[in-house]
Every structure is written in structure tokens, then in C-alpha cells.
Amino acid sequence: MRAWEANIRRVVPYVPGEQPRGGNLIKLNTNENPYPPAPGVAEALAQMSVEGLRKYPDPTAHDLVRSLAEYYGVGEDQVFVGVGSDDVIAMSFLTFFNSEKPILFPDISYSFYKVWADLFRIPYETPALDENFCIRGEDYLRENGGIIFPNPNAPTGVLLPLSEVEAIVRGNPDVIVIVDEAYIDFGGVSALKLLERYENLLVVQTFSKSRSMAGMRIGFAIGNPRLIRALNDVKYSYNSYTMNLPSIRAGVAAVKDEAYFKKTTAKIIATRERAKGKLRELGFSFPDSKANFIFAAHESVPGAQLFEDLKKARIYVRHFNGPRLDDYLRITVGSDEEMDALFAFLEEYL
């Protein structure tokens, strides 16, 4: 080892879902929305002048913050925006998880949590989900340095009822509790309803899934103004211009079109419920997903084998290695046409 290598920080990085190239494929592996963004997004981008790109964007992303505050009925001082919810959550780890006590998140959950904890040298513990892949609220009522969990959970899709979310927040008044709601628009009640009662709660959402804008990288957090001020202090100490101008303009346009948002999420929910019935007929079992994906295992075909054979047919799903996960595939809910093609392959294959 060279002497300077001793000073390099080494972490095990997060591995994102594969982004295959070329056409003639069905991509159901990264929970992207199968429908385009709201029509106003294309219009907003078309009206942009290239001349405007030579200047720095508004570091406060005020237009987007204002639009989100109006939509969710909160103050502008309660909204923080970042480059996707990953950026928002990373900033939250840096800002709020600084005690010597371990933070808590589920053992089967969004795998980026462990990466951030290792990167920022934050101790952590991972309470196990129960036999039905559900969070056990009592596991989070012990001494800790903070809590984060997705709701619905990923990659399982299991939704924790709002009453149980509240019990975790109420039972931890001395630490920050972050509820990661990347998939909440597909069938859950948001913890935003709890913000007036709990100043230690931070709710994080994203434009990547329900608003069809994964390529624009827009995420946001809503919480007590003191939490948002602390997040902004860290942001401006790290990178003042995190949100680019096209993202701000496109994000504002997306928020304004509530009718389109509700229409597309309703279509995905309907397709998901139809897919559940079809997968059961084909011999799959799965937790009851309230997200835009289904976490399914077949009764006789190992998950790794099915993953590889689907890939050979140019159908991409996600497979996770690890205890309790090996036989499961996470299948994004695509369009009806994409799901029908998946079912046709499975019927013949099985």
C-alpha cells in the first residue's frame, strides 16, 4: 500500500439498479413511472432560454419551495429541496444524526441508509422485520441517536399504518425521526398529518416516482422550521447551488398539475392490483404492496434463476442477495402493456 492510500476513506458503495441500453426491452427494475411527466413540464422546459443557463440558479429554489408549500398547506420555512430524495436524506444524516448513540432503521430497507451511515461514520442498528416483512414498532422504543424508515418500506412495499408511525415518533421525542415517503402516493396516508404535533418529525418525498421525474432529480423534506433551517445551514456549507434551473422550472410545473398527478397514480394503483391477482395465479407470493412495485417470490423457481432468465428475454426486474431476500424479485409496476408482456413470458416459462 502506498503511504497516501492510508488516508483514503473506504466505503462499500450503494449499487443502483441497472440502466440497460437499447430498445426492445421491458424495464421494471428501478421503480420508474411508466408514464411521462405532466404536460406542463415539457412546456416549462420549452420556454426556457439557453441564455439563462449561464447564470447560477436561485440557491434557495424559492419558486419550487413556494409551490410545494402551497400544495401541501405548510409554510415556506417548512420546506427543504434537494437533488432527489437521496440528496435530502444524505443532508439529513449529516445534520441530525450526530450523537454517539446508534441510529435505527430496518434490517430490510433502503440499502443506501447503511452506505450513508458508514460514509459519515454514524453508528447504527437494524431491528429485524417480522416474519411478514413488517416493522415492529416496539423495536424503535429504545435509546437511540435517531430513526429513519421508508413508508411504504422498500423493497417490500409494506405500509406501516399512520397510527403506528405516530407511536414511533411520539415514543422518541429526544431524537429526529425521518419518514422516507418515496412511495406514499401509491396507497398510503402521509405522515405530513403529524407535523403540527411533533417538532422532531421530518417527512421526505420525491418527484422520481409518482411525478415521473426521476431524470430531473428533485426531492424535498417538510418539517418544523427549526429542522429546515438546520438543513439549509448544512446545505450552504456543502454546496449552495444544489438545484439546477431546469429542475426548478420543471418541478413547479409538475406540482401545479394535480389532476394529471392523480390520474397517473390511479392508473399505476389499478395496474398493481391487477398484477397481484395475475402473479398469484402464476404461483407467486408477496407482501401486500402499497408502492409502485411488488416484492414477489415464486413457489418453485429460485429468484436468482428467474431474474437471469427474465433478463435473457430483455425483461429487467431487481434481484437482491441477502438473508430472506434471495428468492424475491422486486417488480416495478409498468404500463398495462408492459405487465401483460411480463405475464405472457412467465406463463410460457413456468
Short mmCIF file of C-alpha atoms in Angstrom, two decimals:
data_model
loop_
_atom_site.label_atom_id
_atom_site.label_comp_id
_atom_site.label_asym_id
_atom_site.label_seq_id
_atom_site.Cartn_x
_atom_site.Cartn_y
_atom_site.Cartn_z
CA MET A 1 0.00 0.00 0.00
CA ARG A 2 1.25 3.47 -0.85
CA ALA A 3 1.52 5.83 2.09
CA TRP A 4 -1.16 8.20 0.76
CA GLU A 5 -3.64 5.34 0.39
CA ALA A 6 -3.90 5.12 4.16
CA ASN A 7 -5.78 8.45 4.11
CA ILE A 8 -8.43 7.38 1.60
CA ARG A 9 -11.91 6.87 3.00
CA ARG A 10 -13.14 3.42 2.05
CA VAL A 11 -16.81 2.56 1.92
CA VAL A 12 -18.94 -0.10 0.26
CA PRO A 13 -20.94 1.98 -2.24
CA TYR A 14 -24.63 1.81 -2.99
CA VAL A 15 -25.37 -0.19 -6.14
CA PRO A 16 -28.23 1.36 -8.16
CA GLY A 17 -30.49 -0.63 -10.43
CA GLU A 18 -29.17 -1.49 -13.86
CA GLN A 19 -29.88 1.02 -16.63
CA PRO A 20 -29.85 -1.15 -19.77
CA ARG A 21 -29.25 0.48 -23.13
CA GLY A 22 -31.04 -0.04 -26.40
CA GLY A 23 -34.64 -0.64 -27.36
CA ASN A 24 -36.89 -3.68 -27.41
CA LEU A 25 -36.76 -4.20 -23.67
CA ILE A 26 -39.12 -4.01 -20.70
CA LYS A 27 -37.61 -2.13 -17.78
CA LEU A 28 -39.22 -2.98 -14.45
CA ASN A 29 -36.19 -2.77 -12.19
CA THR A 30 -35.85 0.76 -10.81
CA ASN A 31 -39.41 1.79 -9.87
CA GLU A 32 -39.63 4.44 -12.55
CA ASN A 33 -43.04 5.72 -13.56
CA PRO A 34 -44.16 4.28 -16.93
CA TYR A 35 -45.99 7.49 -17.84
CA PRO A 36 -44.46 10.81 -18.91
CA PRO A 37 -44.34 13.87 -16.63
CA ALA A 38 -47.24 16.31 -16.57
CA PRO A 39 -47.74 18.16 -19.89
CA GLY A 40 -46.80 21.43 -18.24
CA VAL A 41 -43.28 20.12 -17.58
CA ALA A 42 -42.49 19.91 -21.30
CA GLU A 43 -43.99 23.35 -21.81
CA ALA A 44 -41.92 24.87 -18.99
CA LEU A 45 -38.70 23.42 -20.39
CA ALA A 46 -39.55 24.53 -23.94
CA GLN A 47 -39.98 28.09 -22.73
CA MET A 48 -36.55 28.17 -21.11
CA SER A 49 -33.83 30.21 -22.76
CA VAL A 50 -30.38 28.70 -23.09
CA GLU A 51 -29.10 32.17 -22.18
CA GLY A 52 -30.45 31.63 -18.67
CA LEU A 53 -28.10 28.70 -18.11
CA ARG A 54 -25.01 30.90 -17.99
CA LYS A 55 -26.12 32.24 -14.60
CA TYR A 56 -26.27 30.42 -11.29
CA PRO A 57 -29.75 29.25 -10.29
CA ASP A 58 -31.55 30.63 -7.25
CA PRO A 59 -29.76 28.88 -4.36
CA THR A 60 -32.98 28.87 -2.34
CA ALA A 61 -35.03 27.37 -5.21
CA HIS A 62 -37.72 29.72 -3.95
CA ASP A 63 -40.25 29.14 -6.75
CA LEU A 64 -40.22 25.40 -6.12
CA VAL A 65 -40.28 25.81 -2.34
CA ARG A 66 -43.27 28.15 -2.62
CA SER A 67 -45.14 25.76 -4.93
CA LEU A 68 -44.59 22.83 -2.56
CA ALA A 69 -45.60 24.88 0.47
CA GLU A 70 -48.84 25.94 -1.22
CA TYR A 71 -49.63 22.40 -2.41
CA TYR A 72 -49.09 20.77 0.98
CA GLY A 73 -50.52 23.62 3.05
CA VAL A 74 -47.38 24.40 5.04
CA GLY A 75 -45.14 27.43 5.46
CA GLU A 76 -42.29 28.08 3.06
CA ASP A 77 -39.98 27.87 6.06
CA GLN A 78 -41.06 24.24 6.47
CA VAL A 79 -39.80 23.07 3.05
CA PHE A 80 -36.30 21.96 2.02
CA VAL A 81 -35.46 20.85 -1.53
CA GLY A 82 -32.53 18.85 -2.87
CA VAL A 83 -31.22 16.84 -5.80
CA GLY A 84 -33.51 13.87 -5.39
CA SER A 85 -34.59 12.47 -2.04
CA ASP A 86 -31.17 10.78 -1.81
CA ASP A 87 -29.56 14.21 -1.52
CA VAL A 88 -32.16 15.32 1.02
CA ILE A 89 -31.68 12.22 3.17
CA ALA A 90 -27.88 12.42 2.98
CA MET A 91 -28.08 16.02 4.17
CA SER A 92 -30.41 14.89 6.95
CA PHE A 93 -27.93 12.24 8.10
CA LEU A 94 -25.22 14.90 8.25
CA THR A 95 -27.46 17.37 10.04
CA PHE A 96 -29.39 15.32 12.59
CA PHE A 97 -27.52 12.10 13.35
CA ASN A 98 -24.53 13.34 15.33
CA SER A 99 -24.77 11.69 18.73
CA GLU A 100 -22.66 8.72 19.74
CA LYS A 101 -25.80 6.60 20.06
CA PRO A 102 -26.75 4.31 17.14
CA ILE A 103 -29.45 5.36 14.75
CA LEU A 104 -32.14 2.80 13.93
CA PHE A 105 -33.53 1.60 10.61
CA PRO A 106 -34.95 -1.77 9.46
CA ASP A 107 -32.67 -4.65 8.52
CA ILE A 108 -34.52 -4.99 5.20
CA SER A 109 -34.89 -1.48 3.89
CA TYR A 110 -33.41 1.06 1.51
CA SER A 111 -29.78 -0.07 1.28
CA PHE A 112 -28.45 3.48 0.93
CA TYR A 113 -29.05 4.05 4.66
CA LYS A 114 -26.13 1.78 5.57
CA VAL A 115 -23.93 3.48 2.99
CA TRP A 116 -24.58 6.95 4.39
CA ALA A 117 -24.12 5.75 7.95
CA ASP A 118 -20.74 4.22 7.05
CA LEU A 119 -19.71 7.22 4.95
CA PHE A 120 -20.48 9.71 7.72
CA ARG A 121 -19.29 7.34 10.47
CA ILE A 122 -22.64 7.17 12.20
CA PRO A 123 -23.23 4.10 14.39
CA TYR A 124 -26.39 2.20 13.55
CA GLU A 125 -28.50 -0.81 14.46
CA THR A 126 -31.01 -2.59 12.22
CA PRO A 127 -34.02 -4.10 14.00
CA ALA A 128 -35.35 -7.08 12.06
CA LEU A 129 -38.67 -7.01 10.27
CA ASP A 130 -41.11 -9.65 11.46
CA GLU A 131 -41.97 -12.82 9.53
CA ASN A 132 -44.39 -10.82 7.34
CA PHE A 133 -41.78 -8.17 6.50
CA CYS A 134 -43.46 -5.65 8.83
CA ILE A 135 -41.73 -3.10 11.05
CA ARG A 136 -42.21 -3.86 14.73
CA GLY A 137 -42.83 -0.52 16.38
CA GLU A 138 -41.66 -1.70 19.78
CA ASP A 139 -38.15 -2.21 18.38
CA TYR A 140 -37.87 1.56 17.96
CA LEU A 141 -38.84 2.47 21.51
CA ARG A 142 -35.36 2.23 22.97
CA GLU A 143 -32.42 4.56 23.38
CA ASN A 144 -31.08 5.72 20.02
CA GLY A 145 -29.48 8.59 18.13
CA GLY A 146 -32.27 8.96 15.56
CA ILE A 147 -34.61 6.90 13.40
CA ILE A 148 -35.28 6.57 9.68
CA PHE A 149 -37.53 4.19 7.79
CA PRO A 150 -39.33 4.15 4.44
CA ASN A 151 -43.12 4.04 4.42
CA PRO A 152 -44.13 2.08 2.41
CA ASN A 153 -40.96 0.13 3.01
CA ALA A 154 -38.55 -0.73 0.22
CA PRO A 155 -38.03 -3.27 -1.22
CA THR A 156 -41.05 -4.95 0.41
CA GLY A 157 -43.78 -2.39 -0.31
CA VAL A 158 -45.34 -2.94 3.13
CA LEU A 159 -47.15 0.10 4.55
CA LEU A 160 -46.99 0.96 8.25
CA PRO A 161 -50.34 2.47 9.35
CA LEU A 162 -50.20 6.12 10.33
CA SER A 163 -51.12 5.27 13.92
CA GLU A 164 -48.01 3.08 14.21
CA VAL A 165 -45.83 5.74 12.58
CA GLU A 166 -47.13 8.19 15.16
CA ALA A 167 -46.36 5.79 18.00
CA ILE A 168 -42.70 5.68 16.91
CA VAL A 169 -42.48 9.47 16.61
CA ARG A 170 -44.26 10.02 19.93
CA GLY A 171 -42.02 7.49 21.67
CA ASN A 172 -38.82 9.26 20.57
CA PRO A 173 -39.22 12.95 21.48
CA ASP A 174 -35.49 13.50 22.02
CA VAL A 175 -34.29 12.48 18.54
CA ILE A 176 -35.20 13.22 14.94
CA VAL A 177 -37.47 10.68 13.24
CA ILE A 178 -37.32 10.71 9.43
CA VAL A 179 -40.11 9.07 7.46
CA ASP A 180 -38.98 8.39 3.89
CA GLU A 181 -42.14 8.55 1.80
CA ALA A 182 -40.80 7.91 -1.70
CA TYR A 183 -43.82 5.68 -2.44
CA ILE A 184 -46.56 7.17 -0.27
CA ASP A 185 -48.61 8.44 -3.22
CA PHE A 186 -49.39 4.88 -4.33
CA GLY A 187 -51.61 3.93 -1.44
CA GLY A 188 -50.77 5.36 1.97
CA VAL A 189 -51.59 8.23 4.30
CA SER A 190 -48.68 10.63 4.65
CA ALA A 191 -47.09 11.43 7.99
CA LEU A 192 -47.40 15.08 7.00
CA LYS A 193 -50.61 14.99 9.01
CA LEU A 194 -48.49 14.61 12.16
CA LEU A 195 -46.23 17.63 11.68
CA GLU A 196 -48.33 20.03 13.76
CA ARG A 197 -48.00 17.74 16.79
CA TYR A 198 -44.35 16.63 16.54
CA GLU A 199 -41.46 19.02 16.06
CA ASN A 200 -38.97 16.12 15.83
CA LEU A 201 -40.57 14.67 12.66
CA LEU A 202 -39.13 15.12 9.17
CA VAL A 203 -41.04 13.80 6.13
CA VAL A 204 -39.10 13.22 2.89
CA GLN A 205 -40.66 12.74 -0.55
CA THR A 206 -39.51 12.66 -4.16
CA PHE A 207 -40.58 13.59 -7.70
CA SER A 208 -38.89 10.46 -9.08
CA LYS A 209 -41.78 8.03 -8.67
CA SER A 210 -45.29 9.45 -8.59
CA ARG A 211 -44.41 12.58 -10.58
CA SER A 212 -42.47 10.72 -13.32
CA MET A 213 -39.34 12.84 -12.97
CA ALA A 214 -36.52 10.51 -11.91
CA GLY A 215 -34.32 12.11 -14.58
CA MET A 216 -34.66 15.59 -13.08
CA ARG A 217 -33.56 14.60 -9.54
CA ILE A 218 -35.94 16.52 -7.28
CA GLY A 219 -36.58 15.64 -3.66
CA PHE A 220 -37.89 17.57 -0.69
CA ALA A 221 -38.40 17.45 3.05
CA ILE A 222 -41.12 19.04 5.13
CA GLY A 223 -40.80 19.61 8.86
CA ASN A 224 -40.53 22.06 11.71
CA PRO A 225 -38.93 25.38 10.63
CA ARG A 226 -36.03 24.77 13.01
CA LEU A 227 -35.23 21.50 11.29
CA ILE A 228 -35.38 23.15 7.86
CA ARG A 229 -33.06 25.98 8.98
CA ALA A 230 -30.57 23.40 10.23
CA LEU A 231 -30.74 21.51 6.91
CA ASN A 232 -30.16 24.70 4.95
CA ASP A 233 -27.17 25.60 7.12
CA VAL A 234 -25.58 22.26 6.23
CA LYS A 235 -26.55 22.60 2.56
CA TYR A 236 -24.98 26.05 2.24
CA SER A 237 -21.86 24.76 4.00
CA TYR A 238 -21.58 21.98 1.43
CA ASN A 239 -22.97 23.17 -1.92
CA SER A 240 -25.01 26.35 -2.26
CA TYR A 241 -26.39 25.61 -5.73
CA THR A 242 -27.77 22.11 -5.44
CA MET A 243 -30.90 22.61 -7.56
CA ASN A 244 -30.40 23.46 -11.23
CA LEU A 245 -32.65 25.88 -13.11
CA PRO A 246 -34.41 23.33 -15.39
CA SER A 247 -35.29 21.21 -12.36
CA ILE A 248 -36.77 24.20 -10.54
CA ARG A 249 -38.91 25.18 -13.54
CA ALA A 250 -39.99 21.61 -14.28
CA GLY A 251 -40.73 20.91 -10.63
CA VAL A 252 -43.02 23.92 -10.32
CA ALA A 253 -44.94 22.85 -13.41
CA ALA A 254 -45.34 19.31 -12.11
CA VAL A 255 -46.75 20.44 -8.76
CA LYS A 256 -49.34 22.66 -10.46
CA ASP A 257 -50.96 19.81 -12.42
CA GLU A 258 -52.73 17.92 -9.63
CA ALA A 259 -55.28 16.35 -11.99
CA TYR A 260 -52.58 14.65 -14.07
CA PHE A 261 -50.76 13.53 -10.93
CA LYS A 262 -53.89 11.87 -9.54
CA LYS A 263 -54.73 10.29 -12.90
CA THR A 264 -51.34 8.60 -13.36
CA THR A 265 -51.03 7.39 -9.77
CA ALA A 266 -54.54 5.92 -10.01
CA LYS A 267 -53.56 4.07 -13.20
CA ILE A 268 -50.49 2.59 -11.51
CA ILE A 269 -52.51 1.52 -8.47
CA ALA A 270 -55.07 -0.19 -10.71
CA THR A 271 -52.35 -1.99 -12.67
CA ARG A 272 -50.64 -3.06 -9.44
CA GLU A 273 -53.79 -4.60 -8.05
CA ARG A 274 -54.44 -6.46 -11.32
CA ALA A 275 -50.83 -7.65 -11.31
CA LYS A 276 -51.21 -9.06 -7.81
CA GLY A 277 -54.03 -11.31 -8.97
CA LYS A 278 -52.12 -12.49 -12.01
CA LEU A 279 -48.93 -13.20 -10.05
CA ARG A 280 -50.89 -15.26 -7.52
CA GLU A 281 -52.33 -17.33 -10.37
CA LEU A 282 -48.77 -17.95 -11.59
CA GLY A 283 -47.60 -19.27 -8.20
CA PHE A 284 -46.03 -16.15 -6.68
CA SER A 285 -46.41 -14.96 -3.11
CA PHE A 286 -45.68 -11.45 -1.85
CA PRO A 287 -46.41 -8.95 0.90
CA ASP A 288 -49.35 -6.65 0.18
CA SER A 289 -47.55 -3.81 -1.59
CA LYS A 290 -48.79 -0.23 -1.36
CA ALA A 291 -45.93 1.06 -3.54
CA ASN A 292 -45.38 1.05 -7.32
CA PHE A 293 -43.69 -2.35 -7.19
CA ILE A 294 -44.37 -5.89 -5.97
CA PHE A 295 -41.83 -7.92 -3.97
CA ALA A 296 -42.55 -11.46 -5.13
CA ALA A 297 -41.15 -14.97 -4.75
CA HIS A 298 -42.18 -18.00 -6.81
CA GLU A 299 -43.18 -21.25 -5.15
CA SER A 300 -40.71 -23.36 -7.13
CA VAL A 301 -38.27 -21.24 -9.17
CA PRO A 302 -35.32 -19.63 -7.30
CA GLY A 303 -35.26 -15.86 -7.56
CA ALA A 304 -31.74 -15.67 -9.00
CA GLN A 305 -32.60 -18.13 -11.78
CA LEU A 306 -35.81 -16.33 -12.69
CA PHE A 307 -34.00 -12.98 -12.66
CA GLU A 308 -31.39 -14.21 -15.13
CA ASP A 309 -33.91 -15.86 -17.43
CA LEU A 310 -36.08 -12.74 -17.49
CA LYS A 311 -33.00 -10.72 -18.35
CA LYS A 312 -32.23 -13.01 -21.29
CA ALA A 313 -35.71 -12.19 -22.56
CA ARG A 314 -34.92 -8.46 -22.19
CA ILE A 315 -37.23 -8.09 -19.20
CA TYR A 316 -35.42 -6.36 -16.35
CA VAL A 317 -36.50 -6.70 -12.71
CA ARG A 318 -34.48 -6.31 -9.50
CA HIS A 319 -32.97 -9.16 -7.50
CA PHE A 320 -31.39 -8.69 -4.07
CA ASN A 321 -28.87 -11.01 -2.49
CA GLY A 322 -29.05 -11.48 1.24
CA PRO A 323 -30.80 -13.34 4.04
CA ARG A 324 -34.56 -13.66 3.46
CA LEU A 325 -34.27 -11.86 0.09
CA ASP A 326 -32.67 -14.39 -2.25
CA ASP A 327 -35.87 -15.81 -3.68
CA TYR A 328 -37.60 -12.48 -4.13
CA LEU A 329 -37.78 -10.23 -7.17
CA ARG A 330 -38.83 -6.61 -6.95
CA ILE A 331 -41.04 -5.99 -9.95
CA THR A 332 -41.84 -2.39 -10.82
CA VAL A 333 -45.42 -1.77 -11.88
CA GLY A 334 -45.15 -0.71 -15.51
CA SER A 335 -47.82 0.13 -18.03
CA ASP A 336 -50.57 -2.42 -18.69
CA GLU A 337 -48.82 -3.38 -21.93
CA GLU A 338 -45.50 -3.95 -20.17
CA MET A 339 -47.10 -6.03 -17.43
CA ASP A 340 -49.01 -8.11 -19.97
CA ALA A 341 -45.72 -8.86 -21.76
CA LEU A 342 -44.20 -9.94 -18.43
CA PHE A 343 -47.16 -12.22 -17.70
CA ALA A 344 -47.02 -13.74 -21.19
CA PHE A 345 -43.36 -14.62 -20.69
CA LEU A 346 -44.00 -16.07 -17.23
CA GLU A 347 -46.93 -18.19 -18.41
CA GLU A 348 -44.80 -19.80 -21.09
CA TYR A 349 -41.68 -20.04 -18.91
CA LEU A 350 -43.37 -21.61 -15.93
#
